Coordinates of C-alpha atoms and ligand atoms in Angstrom, one line a residue:
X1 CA 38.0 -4.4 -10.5
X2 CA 35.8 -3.5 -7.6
X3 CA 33.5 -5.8 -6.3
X4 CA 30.3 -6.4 -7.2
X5 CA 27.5 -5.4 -4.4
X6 CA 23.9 -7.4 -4.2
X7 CA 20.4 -6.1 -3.4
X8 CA 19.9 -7.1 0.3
X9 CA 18.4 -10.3 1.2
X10 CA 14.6 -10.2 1.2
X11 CA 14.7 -7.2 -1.0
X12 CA 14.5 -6.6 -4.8
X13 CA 14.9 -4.7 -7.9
X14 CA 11.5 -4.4 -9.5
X15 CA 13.0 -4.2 -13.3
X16 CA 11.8 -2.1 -16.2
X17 CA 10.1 -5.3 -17.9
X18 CA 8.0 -5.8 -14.8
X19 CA 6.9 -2.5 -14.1
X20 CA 3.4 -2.3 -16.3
X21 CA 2.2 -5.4 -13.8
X22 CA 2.9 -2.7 -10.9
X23 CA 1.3 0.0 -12.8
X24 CA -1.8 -2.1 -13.7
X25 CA -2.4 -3.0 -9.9
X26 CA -1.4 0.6 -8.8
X27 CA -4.2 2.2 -11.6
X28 CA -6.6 -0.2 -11.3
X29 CA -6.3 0.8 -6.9
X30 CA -6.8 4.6 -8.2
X31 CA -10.0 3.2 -10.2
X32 CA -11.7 0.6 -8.4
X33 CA -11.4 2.8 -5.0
X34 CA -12.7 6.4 -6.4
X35 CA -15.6 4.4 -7.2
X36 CA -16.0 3.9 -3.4
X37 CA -15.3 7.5 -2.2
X38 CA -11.5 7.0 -1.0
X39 CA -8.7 9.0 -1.9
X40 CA -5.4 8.2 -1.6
X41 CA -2.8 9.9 1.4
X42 CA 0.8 9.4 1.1
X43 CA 2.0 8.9 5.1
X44 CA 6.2 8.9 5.4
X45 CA 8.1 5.4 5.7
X46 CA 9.7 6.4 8.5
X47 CA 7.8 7.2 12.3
X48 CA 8.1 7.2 15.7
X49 CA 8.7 3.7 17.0
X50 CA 6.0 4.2 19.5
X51 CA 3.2 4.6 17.1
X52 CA 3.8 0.6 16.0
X53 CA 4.0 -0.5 19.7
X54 CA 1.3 1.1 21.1
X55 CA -0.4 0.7 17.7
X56 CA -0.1 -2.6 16.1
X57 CA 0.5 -4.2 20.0
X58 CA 4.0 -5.1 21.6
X59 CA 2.5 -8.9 21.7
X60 CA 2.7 -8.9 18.1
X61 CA 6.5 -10.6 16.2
X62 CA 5.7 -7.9 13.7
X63 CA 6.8 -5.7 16.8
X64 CA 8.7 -7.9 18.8
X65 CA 11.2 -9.5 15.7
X66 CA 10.6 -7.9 12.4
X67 CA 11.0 -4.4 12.9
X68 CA 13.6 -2.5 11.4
X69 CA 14.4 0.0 14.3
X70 CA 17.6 2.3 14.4
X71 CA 18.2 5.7 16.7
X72 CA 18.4 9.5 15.6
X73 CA 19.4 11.9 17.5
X74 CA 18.0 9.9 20.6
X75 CA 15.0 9.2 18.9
X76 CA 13.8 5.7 18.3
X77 CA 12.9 5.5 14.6
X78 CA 10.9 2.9 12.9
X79 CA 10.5 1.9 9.0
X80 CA 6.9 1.4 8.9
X81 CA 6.0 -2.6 8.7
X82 CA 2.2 -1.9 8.1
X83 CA 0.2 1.4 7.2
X84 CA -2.5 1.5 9.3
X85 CA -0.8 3.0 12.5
X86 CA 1.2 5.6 10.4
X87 CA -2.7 6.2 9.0
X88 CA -4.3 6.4 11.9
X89 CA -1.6 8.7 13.0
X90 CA -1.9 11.2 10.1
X91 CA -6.2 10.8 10.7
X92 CA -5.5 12.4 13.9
X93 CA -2.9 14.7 13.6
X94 CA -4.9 16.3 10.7
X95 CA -7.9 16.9 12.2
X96 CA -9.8 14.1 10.0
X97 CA -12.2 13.6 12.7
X98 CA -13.7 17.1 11.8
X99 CA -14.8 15.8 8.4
X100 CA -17.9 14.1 7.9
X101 CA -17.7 10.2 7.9
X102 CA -16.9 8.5 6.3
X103 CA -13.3 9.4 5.6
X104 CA -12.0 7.0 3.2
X105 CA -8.6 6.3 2.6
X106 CA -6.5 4.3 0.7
X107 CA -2.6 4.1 0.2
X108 CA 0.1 2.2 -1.6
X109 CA 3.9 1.6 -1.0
X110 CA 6.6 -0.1 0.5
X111 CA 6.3 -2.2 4.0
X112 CA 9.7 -3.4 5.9
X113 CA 9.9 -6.6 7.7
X114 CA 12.6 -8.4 9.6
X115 CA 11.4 -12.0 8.0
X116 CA 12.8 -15.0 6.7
X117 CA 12.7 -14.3 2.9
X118 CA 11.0 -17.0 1.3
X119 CA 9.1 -17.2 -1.7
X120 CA 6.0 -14.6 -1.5
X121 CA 7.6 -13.1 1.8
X122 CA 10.5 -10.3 1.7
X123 CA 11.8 -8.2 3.7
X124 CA 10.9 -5.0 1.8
X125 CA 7.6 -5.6 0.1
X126 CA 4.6 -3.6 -1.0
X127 CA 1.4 -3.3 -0.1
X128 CA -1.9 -1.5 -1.4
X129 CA -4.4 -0.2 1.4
X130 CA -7.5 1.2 2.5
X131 CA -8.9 2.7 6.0
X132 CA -12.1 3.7 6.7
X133 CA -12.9 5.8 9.4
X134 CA -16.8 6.7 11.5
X135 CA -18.9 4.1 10.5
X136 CA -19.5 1.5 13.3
X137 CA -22.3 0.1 11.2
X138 CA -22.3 -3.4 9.2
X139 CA -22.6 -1.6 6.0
X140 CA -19.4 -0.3 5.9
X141 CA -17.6 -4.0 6.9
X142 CA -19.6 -5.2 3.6
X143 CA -18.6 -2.1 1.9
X144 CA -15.0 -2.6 2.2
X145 CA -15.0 -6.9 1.7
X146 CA -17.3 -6.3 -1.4
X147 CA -14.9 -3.3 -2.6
X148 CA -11.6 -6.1 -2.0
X149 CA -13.1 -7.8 -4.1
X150 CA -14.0 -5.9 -6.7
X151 CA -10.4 -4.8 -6.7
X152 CA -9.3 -7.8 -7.1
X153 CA -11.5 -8.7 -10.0
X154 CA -10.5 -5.8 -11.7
X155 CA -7.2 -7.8 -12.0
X156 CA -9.0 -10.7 -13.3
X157 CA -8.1 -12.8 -10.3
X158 CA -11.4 -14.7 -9.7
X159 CA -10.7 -18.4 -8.0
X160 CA -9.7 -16.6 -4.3
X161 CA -11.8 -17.5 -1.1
X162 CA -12.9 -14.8 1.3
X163 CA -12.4 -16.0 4.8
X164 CA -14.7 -14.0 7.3
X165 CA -15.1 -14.7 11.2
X166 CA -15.7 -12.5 14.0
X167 CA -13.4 -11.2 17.5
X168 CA -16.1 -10.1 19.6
X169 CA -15.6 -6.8 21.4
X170 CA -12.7 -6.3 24.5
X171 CA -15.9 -7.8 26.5
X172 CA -17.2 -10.3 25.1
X173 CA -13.6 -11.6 23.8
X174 CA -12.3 -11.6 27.6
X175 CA -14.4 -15.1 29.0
X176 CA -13.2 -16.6 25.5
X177 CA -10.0 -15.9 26.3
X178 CA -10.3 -17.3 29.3
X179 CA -11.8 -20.6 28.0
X180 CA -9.2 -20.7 25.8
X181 CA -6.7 -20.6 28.3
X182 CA -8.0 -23.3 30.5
X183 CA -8.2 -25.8 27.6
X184 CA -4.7 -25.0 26.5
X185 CA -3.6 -25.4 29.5
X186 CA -2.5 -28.9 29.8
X187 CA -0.8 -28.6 26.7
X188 CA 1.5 -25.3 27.2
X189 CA 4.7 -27.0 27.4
X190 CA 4.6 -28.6 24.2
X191 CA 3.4 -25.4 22.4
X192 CA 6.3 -23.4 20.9
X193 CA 8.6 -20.8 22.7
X194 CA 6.1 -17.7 21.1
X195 CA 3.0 -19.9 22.2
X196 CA 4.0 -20.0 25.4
X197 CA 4.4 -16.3 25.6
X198 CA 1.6 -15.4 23.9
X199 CA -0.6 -17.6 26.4
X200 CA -0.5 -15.1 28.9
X201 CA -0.4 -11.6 26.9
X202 CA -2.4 -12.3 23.9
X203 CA -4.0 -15.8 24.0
X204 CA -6.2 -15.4 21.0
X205 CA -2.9 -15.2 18.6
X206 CA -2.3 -19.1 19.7
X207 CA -4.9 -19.7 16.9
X208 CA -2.6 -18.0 14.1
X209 CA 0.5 -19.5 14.8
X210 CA 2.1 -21.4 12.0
X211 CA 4.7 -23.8 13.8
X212 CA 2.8 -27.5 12.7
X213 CA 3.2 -29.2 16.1
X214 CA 0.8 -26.2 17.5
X215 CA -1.5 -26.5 14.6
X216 CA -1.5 -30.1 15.5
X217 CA -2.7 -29.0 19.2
X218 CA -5.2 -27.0 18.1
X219 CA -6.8 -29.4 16.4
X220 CA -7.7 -31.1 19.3
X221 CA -11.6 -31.9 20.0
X222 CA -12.0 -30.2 23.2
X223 CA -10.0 -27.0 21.8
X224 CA -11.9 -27.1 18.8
X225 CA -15.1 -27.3 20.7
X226 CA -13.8 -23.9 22.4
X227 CA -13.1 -22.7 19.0
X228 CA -16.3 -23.6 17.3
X229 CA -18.4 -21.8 20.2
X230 CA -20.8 -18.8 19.9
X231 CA -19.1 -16.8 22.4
X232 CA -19.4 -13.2 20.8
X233 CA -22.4 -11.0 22.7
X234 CA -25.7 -10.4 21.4
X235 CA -25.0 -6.8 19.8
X236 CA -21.8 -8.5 18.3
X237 CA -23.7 -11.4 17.1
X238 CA -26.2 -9.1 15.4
X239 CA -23.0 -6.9 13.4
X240 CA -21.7 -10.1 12.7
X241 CA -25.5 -11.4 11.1
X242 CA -25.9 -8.1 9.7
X243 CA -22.6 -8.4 7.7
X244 CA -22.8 -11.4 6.4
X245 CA -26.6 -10.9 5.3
X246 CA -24.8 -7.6 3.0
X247 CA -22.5 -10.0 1.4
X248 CA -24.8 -12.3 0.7
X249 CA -26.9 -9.8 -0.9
X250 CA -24.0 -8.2 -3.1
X251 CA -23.0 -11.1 -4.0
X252 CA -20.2 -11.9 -2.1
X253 CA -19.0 -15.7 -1.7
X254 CA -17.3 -16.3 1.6
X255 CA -16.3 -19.4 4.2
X256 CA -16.3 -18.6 8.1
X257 CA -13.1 -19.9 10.0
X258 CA -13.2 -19.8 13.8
X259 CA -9.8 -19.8 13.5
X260 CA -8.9 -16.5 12.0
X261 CA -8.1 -14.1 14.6
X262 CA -5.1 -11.9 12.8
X263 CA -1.9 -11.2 13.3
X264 CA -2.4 -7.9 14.6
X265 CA -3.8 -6.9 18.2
X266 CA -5.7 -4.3 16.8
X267 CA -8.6 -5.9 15.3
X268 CA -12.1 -6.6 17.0
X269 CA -15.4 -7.7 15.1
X270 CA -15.1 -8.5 11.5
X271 CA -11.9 -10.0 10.6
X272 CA -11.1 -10.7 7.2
X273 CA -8.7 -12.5 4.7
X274 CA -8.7 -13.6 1.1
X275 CA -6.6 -16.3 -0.2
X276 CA -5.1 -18.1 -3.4
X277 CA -4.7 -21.6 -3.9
X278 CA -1.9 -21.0 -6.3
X279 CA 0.5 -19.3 -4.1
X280 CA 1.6 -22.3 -2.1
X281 CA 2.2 -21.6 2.0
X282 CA 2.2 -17.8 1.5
X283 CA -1.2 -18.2 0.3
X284 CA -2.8 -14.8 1.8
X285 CA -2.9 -11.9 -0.6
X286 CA -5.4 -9.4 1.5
X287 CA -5.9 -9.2 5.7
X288 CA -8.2 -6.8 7.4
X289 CA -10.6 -6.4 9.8
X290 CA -12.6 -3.8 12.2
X291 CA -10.6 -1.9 14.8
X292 CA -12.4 0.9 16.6
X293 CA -10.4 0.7 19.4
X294 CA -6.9 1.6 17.6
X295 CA -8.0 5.4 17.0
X296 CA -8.0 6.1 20.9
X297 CA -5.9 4.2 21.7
X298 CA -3.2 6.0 19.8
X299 CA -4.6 9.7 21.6
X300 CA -7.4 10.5 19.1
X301 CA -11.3 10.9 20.0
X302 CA -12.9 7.1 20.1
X303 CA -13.5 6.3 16.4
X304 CA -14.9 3.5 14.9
X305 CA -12.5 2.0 11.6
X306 CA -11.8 -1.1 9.3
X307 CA -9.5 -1.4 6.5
X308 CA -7.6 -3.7 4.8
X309 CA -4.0 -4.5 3.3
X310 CA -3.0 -6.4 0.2
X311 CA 0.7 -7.7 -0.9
X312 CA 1.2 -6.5 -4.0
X313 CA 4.1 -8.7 -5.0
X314 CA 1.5 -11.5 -4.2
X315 CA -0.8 -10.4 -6.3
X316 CA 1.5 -9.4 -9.1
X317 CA 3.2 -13.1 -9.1
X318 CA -1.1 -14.5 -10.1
X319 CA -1.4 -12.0 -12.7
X320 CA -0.6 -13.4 -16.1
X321 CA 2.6 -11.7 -17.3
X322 CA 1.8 -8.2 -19.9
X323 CA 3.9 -7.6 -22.8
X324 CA 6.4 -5.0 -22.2
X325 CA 5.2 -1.7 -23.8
X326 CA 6.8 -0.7 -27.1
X327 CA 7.5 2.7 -28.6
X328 CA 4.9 4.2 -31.0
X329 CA 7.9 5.0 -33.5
X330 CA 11.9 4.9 -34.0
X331 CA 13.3 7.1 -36.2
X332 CA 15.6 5.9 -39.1
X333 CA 17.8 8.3 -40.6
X334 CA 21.6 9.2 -41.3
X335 CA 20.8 12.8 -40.6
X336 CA 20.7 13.2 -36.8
X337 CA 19.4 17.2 -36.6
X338 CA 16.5 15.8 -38.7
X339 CA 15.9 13.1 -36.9
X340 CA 16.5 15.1 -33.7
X341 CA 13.2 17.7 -34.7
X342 CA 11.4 15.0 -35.8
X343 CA 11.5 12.9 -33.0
X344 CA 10.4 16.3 -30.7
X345 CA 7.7 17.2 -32.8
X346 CA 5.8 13.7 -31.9
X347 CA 7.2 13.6 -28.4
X348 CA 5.1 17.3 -28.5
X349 CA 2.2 15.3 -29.9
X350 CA 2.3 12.8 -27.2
X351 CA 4.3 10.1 -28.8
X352 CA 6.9 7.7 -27.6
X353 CA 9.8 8.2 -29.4
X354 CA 13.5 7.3 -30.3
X355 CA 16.0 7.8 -32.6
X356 CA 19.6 6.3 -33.0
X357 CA 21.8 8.8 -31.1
X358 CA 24.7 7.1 -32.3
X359 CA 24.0 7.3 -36.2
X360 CA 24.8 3.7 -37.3
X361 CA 24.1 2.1 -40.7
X362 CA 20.8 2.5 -42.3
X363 CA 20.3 -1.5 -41.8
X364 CA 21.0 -1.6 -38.5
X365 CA 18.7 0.9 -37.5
X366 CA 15.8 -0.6 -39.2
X367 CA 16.9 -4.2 -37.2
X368 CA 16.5 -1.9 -33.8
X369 CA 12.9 -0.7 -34.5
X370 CA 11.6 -4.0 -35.1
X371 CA 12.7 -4.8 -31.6
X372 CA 11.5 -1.8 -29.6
X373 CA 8.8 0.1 -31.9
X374 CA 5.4 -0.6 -33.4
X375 CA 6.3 1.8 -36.2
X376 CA 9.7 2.4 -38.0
X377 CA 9.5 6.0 -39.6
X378 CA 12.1 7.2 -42.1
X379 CA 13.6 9.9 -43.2
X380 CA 15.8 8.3 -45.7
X381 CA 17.1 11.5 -48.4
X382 CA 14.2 12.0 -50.5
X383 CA 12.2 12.5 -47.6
X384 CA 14.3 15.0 -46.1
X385 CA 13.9 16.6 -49.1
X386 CA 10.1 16.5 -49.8
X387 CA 9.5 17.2 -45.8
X388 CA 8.0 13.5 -46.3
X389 CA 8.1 10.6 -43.8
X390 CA 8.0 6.6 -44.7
X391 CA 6.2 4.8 -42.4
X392 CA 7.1 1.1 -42.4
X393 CA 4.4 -0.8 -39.8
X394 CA 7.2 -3.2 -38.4
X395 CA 4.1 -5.8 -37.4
X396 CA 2.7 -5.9 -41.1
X397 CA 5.8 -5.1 -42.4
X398 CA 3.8 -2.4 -44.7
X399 CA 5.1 0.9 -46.1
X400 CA 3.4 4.6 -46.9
X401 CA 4.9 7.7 -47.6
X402 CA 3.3 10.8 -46.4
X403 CA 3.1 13.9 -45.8
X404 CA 5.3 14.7 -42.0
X405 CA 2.2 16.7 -41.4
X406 CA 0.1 13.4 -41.6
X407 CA 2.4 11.4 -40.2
X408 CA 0.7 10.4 -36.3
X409 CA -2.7 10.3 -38.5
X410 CA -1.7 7.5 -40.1
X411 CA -0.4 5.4 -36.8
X412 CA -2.5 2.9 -35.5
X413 CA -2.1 3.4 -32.3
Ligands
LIG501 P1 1.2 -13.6 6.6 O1 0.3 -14.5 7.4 O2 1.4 -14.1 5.2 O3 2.5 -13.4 7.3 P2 0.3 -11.2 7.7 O4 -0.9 -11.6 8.5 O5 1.6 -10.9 8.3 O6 0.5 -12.2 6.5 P3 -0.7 -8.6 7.1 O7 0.1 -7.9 8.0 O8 -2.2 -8.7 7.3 O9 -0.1 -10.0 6.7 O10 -0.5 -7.9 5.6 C1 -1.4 -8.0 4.6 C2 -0.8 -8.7 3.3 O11 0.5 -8.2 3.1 C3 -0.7 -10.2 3.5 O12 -1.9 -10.9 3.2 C4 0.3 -10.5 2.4 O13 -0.3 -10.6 1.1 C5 1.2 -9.3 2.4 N1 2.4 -9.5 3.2 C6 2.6 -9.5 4.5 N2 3.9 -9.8 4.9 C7 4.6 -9.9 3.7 C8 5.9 -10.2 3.4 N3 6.9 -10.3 4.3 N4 6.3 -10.3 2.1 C9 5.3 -10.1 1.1 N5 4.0 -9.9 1.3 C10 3.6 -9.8 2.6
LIG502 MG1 3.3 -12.0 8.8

C-alpha cells in the first residue's frame, strides 16, 4: 500500500460538516456590507513580490519571515499574506480613482503566512475584507468601525472590545518616534533580536511585539509616560476627536490603547482592532486602520483609504456550531428508473434530492433517510402504479399519500 500523505502543517481541510459556518460568515459579509455601498472584487492569490515590500513595508516579519516567495521565469512571485496591497494594486491599475468616492470594497479568501501554527494561527488561513478609498474625513473611519461591527453582530458575536488609538501623520509621528527612541535606549540590549532591529527602522512596532521580556520593558514608567503622551498634531487630534465623537453617537463602545500601533507599516491615524476574550493569546479577530499614504506609495495618484481585515477561522471557532443541512427528501423505492425521474422532477423544482443508486432492501433505505433527509418519499408498488407518492415526515414519523403532483405542496420546508 502507498503511503498515506497529510495536509501541510498550518494548513487544513475545511470539511463538508463545517462548511455552513463558512457560508454563514461569507453571506452575512455579502449582506451586512451592500448595506454600506461596497461590493466585492476578487484580486489573484498570487502577485508580484514587490507589491508586499513596498506595500505592507520590508520592516514588517510578515515580509521579512512569513512570506511564501518562489521564482518564475525570473520573476519573484509572492502568495498574497494580506489583501490590501493586492487591493490597492487592482484600485489603480483599474482606473478606480476615476470613479466617484467613495469606492468601497470588500473581499474574502485565503491569506498565506510562514507562522508557527498554533491554535487560531495557520499558515493558510482566511480572511474577510474591506477597503475604502477618497474619504480623508472622520466619517468614513466611524463608517467602517461601526460597519465591523455590525458585521460582527450579524454573527451574533456581541461580548468583543473595540480597541481604537491613533498614529499621528509621517509628521507628527516623527518627534514620537524619536522620544521613543531615547527612552528605549538604555534598555536595547535586553530587548529581543527583532526589537533591536526594529529600533532603528521602524521604532513604533517596539510597542506590538509579543516576546514577554519586551512587554515587560515597556511597561516601564518613564516609557509609559512616552506612551501615554498627546503627541499627535492639532489637525490629527481633531480627526482623532471627530471619530470618536461618531462612535459615540452610533453607538459604538470602544477602549483607547496607546499601545496599538499595528503590525503593518502602512497605517497612519485611526488604528483599529477588535478582540475576544474567549480565544485565548490569539485573541484578535479584526485589525485595520487609515492609510492614505499606501495608494502613492505603490505609484497611484495620493489617495486617502482605511479598511480592515478579519480571520475568518477566528471568528468561525466563536460561533456556536449549526446543524449540518439535511436533504428535503430521499427516495425509497425498488424501482430505480422511477425513482431516477422522480428524484429529477424535484431537483427541477428546486429540491434537494437522493435516491439509493445502489437499490438495497426496502428497510434499509428507509434506515438511510432518517439519517440524511427531513422527508422519506416512497414509491413503494401501489404508488408506482397510481402515479402516487407516500410521504413519511422522518421527524414526526407521520405518513400521507398523495397525489406526485402535490407532493413538494405538502413538504414543510
Ligand atoms: P496577530 O496579532 O494575531 O498576528 P496580525 O496583526 O498579524 O494578527 P492582521 O494582519 O491585521 O493580523 O490580520 C487581521 C486578522 O487576520 C487578525 O486579527 C486575525 O484574526 C487574522 N489572522 C492574522 N494572521 C493569522 C493567522 N496566521 N492565522 C489565522 N488568522 C490570522
Ligand atoms: Mg501576525
Amino acid at each position: 500500500m502507498s503511503e498515506i500523505l497529510k495536509v501541510l502543517k498550518g494548513t487544513k481541510d475545511i470539511l463538508p460538516q463545517d462548511v455552513n459556518m463558512w457560508h454563514l460568515v461569507e453571506q452575512k459579509a455579502d449582506e451586512i456590507f451592500s448595506k454600506y455601498g461596497f461590493k466585492e472584487i476578487r484580486t489573484p492569490i498570487i502577485e508580484v513580490t514587490e507589491l508586499f515590500s513596498r506595500g505592507v513595508g520590508d520592516t514588517t516579519d510578515i515580509v521579512n519571515k512569513e512570506m511564501y516567495t518562489f521564482e518564475k521565469s525570473d520573476r519573484s512571485i509572492t502568495l498574497r499574506p494580506e489583501n490590501t496591497a493586492g487591493v490597492v494594486r487592482a484600485y489603480i491599475e483599474n482606473g478606480m480613482s476615476r470613479l466617484s468616492a467613495p469606492v468601497k470594497l470588500w473581499y474574502k479568501g485565503p491569506m498565506f503566512r510562514y507562522e508557527r501554527p498554533q491554535a487560531g494561527r495557520q499558515r493558510q488561513f482566511h480572511q474577510v475584507g474591506v477597503e475604502m478609498f477618497g474619504i480623508k474625513q472622520p466619517t468614513a473611519d466611524a463608517e467602517v468601525i461601526l460597519m465591523a461591527t455590525n458585521f460582527l453582530k450579524s454573527l451574533g458575536l456581541n461580548d468583543l472590545e473595540v480597541e481604537i488609538n491613533s498614529l499621528g501623520c509621517p509628521k507628527c509621528r516623527e518627534e514620537f518616534k524619536n522620544r521613543l527612541k531615547e527612552v528605549l535606549k538604555p534598555y536595547l540590549s535586553e530587548l529581543c533580536e527583532d526589537c533591536q532591529k526594529r529600533y532603528e527602522k521602524n521604532p513604533l512596532r517596539l510597542l506590538d511585539c509579543k516576546v514577554e521580556s519586551c512587554k515587560k520593558i515597556f511597561e516601564k514608567p518613564e516609557i509609559q509616560e512616552v506612551v501615554n503622551s498627546d503627541f499627535i498634531c492639532e489637525e490629527c487630534e481633531e480627526h482623532y476627536t471627530a471619530v470618536k465623537l461618531y462612535l459615540d453617537r452610533m453607538g459604538v463602545k470602544y477602549i483607547e490603547n496607546k499601545q496599538l500601533v499595528r503590525g503593518l507599516d502602512y497605517y497612519n491615524r485611526t488604528v483599529f482592532e477588535i478582540k475576544s476574550n474567549n480565544l485565548g493569546s490569539q485573541n484578535a479577530v479584526c485589525g485595520g486602520g487609515r492609510y492614505d499614504g499606501l495608494v502613492g506609495q505603490l505609484g497611484g495618484e495620493p489617495t486617502p483609504a482605511i479598511g480592515f481585515a478579519m480571520g475568518m477561522e477566528r471568528l468561525i471557532s466563536l460561533i456556536p456550531k449549526l446543524e449540518p443541512k439535511k436533504l428535503d427528501g430521499y427516495i425509497v423505492s425498488e424501482h430505480p428508473v422511477d425513482a431516477f425521474l422522480f428524484a429529477e422532477e424535484l431537483r427541477h423544482e428546486g429540491l434537494n434530492v437522493e435516491f439509493d443508486l445502489t437499490t438495497k432492501k426496502f428497510s434499509k433505505q428507509i434506515e438511510k433517510a432518517a439519517k440524511v433527509a427531513k422527508y422519506a418519499l416512497i414509491l413503494g408498488e401501489d404508488e408506482i402504479a397510481n402515479h402516487c407518492v407516500s410521504i413519511k415526515n422522518l421527524e414526526k414519523g407521520t405518513q400521507i399519500t398523495v397525489d406526485r403532483i402535490d407532493c413538494i405542496k405538502m413538504l414543510e420546508l
